[in-house]
Coordinates of C-alpha atoms in Angstrom, one line a residue:
M1 CA 3.0 -35.1 13.9
N2 CA 2.9 -37.9 11.4
L3 CA 3.5 -37.3 7.7
V4 CA 1.3 -39.2 5.2
V5 CA 2.2 -39.2 1.5
A6 CA -0.1 -40.8 -1.1
L7 CA 1.6 -41.8 -4.4
D8 CA -0.8 -43.1 -7.0
G9 CA -0.7 -43.9 -10.7
P10 CA -1.3 -46.7 -13.2
S11 CA 0.5 -50.1 -13.3
A12 CA 4.3 -49.9 -14.0
S13 CA 4.5 -46.1 -13.6
G14 CA 7.3 -46.6 -11.1
K15 CA 5.3 -45.9 -7.9
S16 CA 6.8 -48.6 -5.8
T17 CA 10.4 -47.9 -6.8
I18 CA 10.0 -44.2 -6.2
A19 CA 8.1 -44.7 -3.0
H20 CA 10.8 -47.1 -1.7
I21 CA 13.6 -44.6 -2.4
L22 CA 11.6 -41.6 -1.0
A23 CA 10.8 -43.5 2.2
K24 CA 14.5 -44.1 2.7
R25 CA 15.6 -40.6 1.9
L26 CA 13.0 -39.0 4.1
G27 CA 13.0 -41.4 7.0
L28 CA 9.4 -42.7 6.3
V29 CA 7.9 -46.2 6.2
H30 CA 7.0 -47.5 2.6
V31 CA 3.7 -49.3 2.3
D32 CA 3.3 -51.0 -1.1
T33 CA -0.5 -51.6 -1.3
G34 CA -0.1 -53.3 -4.7
A35 CA 2.0 -56.0 -3.2
M36 CA -0.9 -56.7 -0.8
Y37 CA -3.3 -57.3 -3.7
R38 CA -0.7 -59.5 -5.3
A39 CA -0.4 -61.5 -2.2
V40 CA -4.2 -62.2 -2.3
T41 CA -3.9 -63.2 -5.9
L42 CA -1.0 -65.5 -5.2
L43 CA -3.1 -67.1 -2.4
C44 CA -5.8 -67.9 -5.0
F45 CA -3.3 -69.9 -7.0
K46 CA -1.9 -71.6 -4.0
R47 CA -5.4 -72.7 -3.0
G48 CA -6.6 -73.6 -6.5
V49 CA -9.1 -70.8 -6.8
D50 CA -9.6 -68.9 -10.0
P51 CA -9.0 -65.2 -9.4
K52 CA -11.9 -64.4 -11.7
D53 CA -14.2 -66.2 -9.2
E54 CA -15.2 -63.3 -6.9
K55 CA -17.1 -65.4 -4.3
K56 CA -14.3 -68.0 -3.8
A57 CA -11.5 -65.5 -3.9
C58 CA -13.1 -63.4 -1.2
E59 CA -13.7 -66.4 0.9
L60 CA -10.0 -66.9 1.1
L61 CA -9.6 -63.6 3.0
K62 CA -10.3 -65.2 6.3
D63 CA -7.1 -67.2 5.8
A64 CA -5.0 -64.3 4.5
D65 CA -2.4 -63.1 6.9
I66 CA -0.4 -60.5 5.0
K67 CA 2.5 -58.5 6.5
L68 CA 4.8 -55.9 4.9
T69 CA 8.3 -55.6 6.6
I70 CA 10.3 -52.4 6.8
D71 CA 12.8 -53.8 4.3
D72 CA 10.0 -54.2 1.8
K73 CA 9.5 -58.0 2.1
V74 CA 5.9 -59.4 1.7
I75 CA 5.0 -62.2 4.1
L76 CA 1.9 -64.3 3.3
N77 CA 0.8 -66.7 6.1
G78 CA 4.3 -66.8 7.5
E79 CA 6.0 -67.3 4.0
D80 CA 8.2 -64.8 2.3
V81 CA 6.5 -64.4 -1.1
T82 CA 8.3 -61.1 -2.2
K83 CA 9.6 -62.6 -5.5
E84 CA 6.7 -65.0 -6.1
I85 CA 4.1 -62.2 -6.2
R86 CA 5.9 -60.7 -9.2
N87 CA 5.4 -63.8 -11.4
K88 CA 3.5 -63.3 -14.7
Y89 CA 0.5 -65.3 -13.6
V90 CA 0.0 -63.0 -10.7
S91 CA 0.5 -59.9 -12.8
D92 CA -2.1 -61.2 -15.3
N93 CA -4.8 -61.6 -12.6
V94 CA -4.2 -59.1 -9.9
S95 CA -6.5 -56.5 -11.4
Y96 CA -9.5 -58.8 -11.0
I97 CA -8.6 -59.3 -7.3
A98 CA -8.2 -55.6 -6.9
S99 CA -11.6 -54.9 -8.4
Y100 CA -13.5 -56.8 -5.7
K101 CA -15.1 -54.5 -3.1
T102 CA -14.7 -57.1 -0.3
V103 CA -11.0 -57.4 -1.0
R104 CA -10.4 -53.7 -1.0
L105 CA -12.3 -53.1 2.2
F106 CA -10.3 -55.9 3.9
L107 CA -6.9 -54.5 2.8
V108 CA -7.9 -50.8 3.1
E109 CA -8.7 -51.3 6.8
Q110 CA -5.1 -52.5 7.3
Q111 CA -3.7 -49.7 5.3
R112 CA -5.5 -47.1 7.2
K113 CA -4.3 -48.5 10.5
L114 CA -0.7 -48.2 9.3
A115 CA -1.3 -44.5 8.4
D116 CA -2.8 -43.8 11.8
N117 CA 0.4 -44.8 13.6
L118 CA 3.3 -44.1 11.2
S119 CA 4.8 -41.5 8.9
I120 CA 4.5 -43.2 5.6
V121 CA 4.7 -43.1 1.8
M122 CA 1.9 -45.3 0.6
D123 CA 1.7 -46.2 -3.1
G124 CA -1.2 -47.6 -5.0
R125 CA -4.1 -46.6 -7.3
D126 CA -6.7 -45.2 -5.0
I127 CA -4.7 -43.9 -2.0
G128 CA -5.4 -40.2 -2.5
T129 CA -9.0 -40.7 -3.5
Y130 CA -10.2 -43.4 -1.2
V131 CA -7.7 -45.1 1.2
L132 CA -6.2 -41.8 2.6
P133 CA -8.2 -38.9 1.3
E134 CA -6.8 -36.7 4.1
A135 CA -3.2 -37.4 3.1
D136 CA -0.8 -34.5 3.7
V137 CA 0.7 -34.9 0.2
K138 CA -0.9 -36.5 -2.9
I139 CA 1.1 -37.1 -6.0
Y140 CA -0.2 -38.9 -9.1
Q141 CA 2.4 -40.3 -11.4
V142 CA 1.7 -40.7 -15.1
A143 CA 3.6 -42.0 -18.2
S144 CA 2.5 -43.4 -21.6
V145 CA 1.6 -47.0 -21.6
E146 CA 4.5 -47.6 -24.1
T147 CA 7.0 -46.1 -21.7
R148 CA 5.6 -48.1 -18.8
A149 CA 5.6 -51.3 -20.9
Q150 CA 9.3 -50.7 -21.7
R151 CA 10.1 -50.2 -18.1
R152 CA 8.3 -53.3 -16.9
Y153 CA 9.8 -55.4 -19.7
K154 CA 13.3 -54.3 -18.7
E155 CA 12.5 -54.9 -15.0
N156 CA 11.3 -58.5 -15.9
Q157 CA 14.5 -59.2 -17.9
E158 CA 16.6 -58.1 -14.9
K159 CA 14.6 -60.4 -12.7
G160 CA 14.8 -63.3 -15.0
I161 CA 11.1 -63.2 -15.8
S162 CA 10.5 -64.4 -19.3
T163 CA 8.0 -62.2 -21.2
S164 CA 7.9 -60.3 -24.5
Y165 CA 7.5 -56.6 -24.7
E166 CA 4.2 -57.1 -26.6
E167 CA 2.9 -59.3 -23.8
V168 CA 3.8 -56.7 -21.3
L169 CA 2.2 -54.0 -23.3
E170 CA -1.1 -55.9 -23.7
N171 CA -1.2 -56.8 -20.0
L172 CA -0.8 -53.1 -19.0
K173 CA -3.5 -52.0 -21.4
K174 CA -5.8 -54.6 -20.0
R175 CA -4.9 -53.6 -16.4
D176 CA -5.4 -49.9 -17.1
Y177 CA -8.9 -50.6 -18.5
I178 CA -9.9 -52.8 -15.6
D179 CA -8.4 -50.4 -12.9
S180 CA -10.1 -47.3 -14.4
H181 CA -13.4 -48.9 -15.0
R182 CA -14.1 -50.8 -11.8
D183 CA -17.2 -49.7 -9.9
F184 CA -15.5 -49.3 -6.5
A185 CA -12.6 -46.9 -6.0
P186 CA -11.5 -46.7 -9.7
L187 CA -8.1 -45.5 -10.7
K188 CA -8.1 -41.7 -11.1
P189 CA -6.2 -38.8 -9.6
A190 CA -7.6 -37.0 -6.6
K191 CA -8.8 -33.4 -7.2
D192 CA -6.0 -32.1 -5.1
S193 CA -3.3 -34.4 -6.5
I194 CA -0.2 -33.0 -8.1
I195 CA 0.2 -34.7 -11.5
L196 CA 3.8 -35.8 -12.3
D197 CA 4.5 -37.0 -15.8
T198 CA 7.5 -39.3 -15.5
S199 CA 7.8 -40.3 -19.2
N200 CA 11.0 -38.5 -19.9
L201 CA 12.5 -38.4 -16.3
T202 CA 15.0 -40.7 -14.7
I203 CA 14.2 -42.4 -11.4
E204 CA 16.5 -39.9 -9.6
Q205 CA 14.8 -37.0 -11.2
V206 CA 11.3 -38.3 -10.2
V207 CA 12.5 -38.9 -6.6
D208 CA 14.0 -35.3 -6.5
E209 CA 10.8 -33.8 -7.8
C210 CA 8.7 -35.8 -5.3
E211 CA 11.0 -34.7 -2.5
R212 CA 10.6 -31.1 -3.5
I213 CA 6.8 -31.4 -3.7
I214 CA 6.6 -33.1 -0.2
K215 CA 8.9 -30.6 1.5
E216 CA 7.0 -27.7 0.0
K217 CA 3.7 -29.1 1.2
V218 CA 5.2 -29.8 4.7
K219 CA 6.3 -26.2 4.8
E220 CA 2.8 -24.9 3.9
R221 CA 1.3 -27.3 6.6
N222 CA 3.6 -26.1 9.3
E223 CA 3.0 -22.4 8.4
N224 CA -0.8 -23.0 8.6
I225 CA -0.4 -24.7 12.0
G226 CA 1.8 -21.8 13.2

């Protein structure tokens, strides 16, 4: 029986990092849905389309072949764009792309197919509420916007991405607002999500707690089946 774990939370809450480590530790496949939206955003720039132009952005979907590899690479139309999708101009515009219903439906269809066939940890913003409402385990990570900004700023520095802390903080505030106020599948925890505040936890501590939650839920599921 497949195991499906939904890991949600706001931007820069550490979802992808945690999901990647969890997947390796538990022998699951990691599906980074945020990377898929970033790939569509990048495609807009490559084709000279303003990401704020919903009609033109959605028209590009017919030319969007997005693949996620087991080693967490993102392939867009045959090109490895793993690093490119993390550029500032993509980060500044991805929430617009993610707010378009046509884009979400296009990518959600792909995400659900993966969940039908694999044991996965899928991270995003609406996995537990919309993409995979029947997920076996739902965890919603939270942290203060200041904590998240500091983490993202440090991450950018390590990757050689030139941004100030203030720029990162303002970007996250804007993304939080857009993500939580969009009409279709807004950012919010599912009613049966376990809320995990990571503000004062190390990555290792968060992974350990997520693993404990998952194993507890799996035990409950197996007991109910038995």
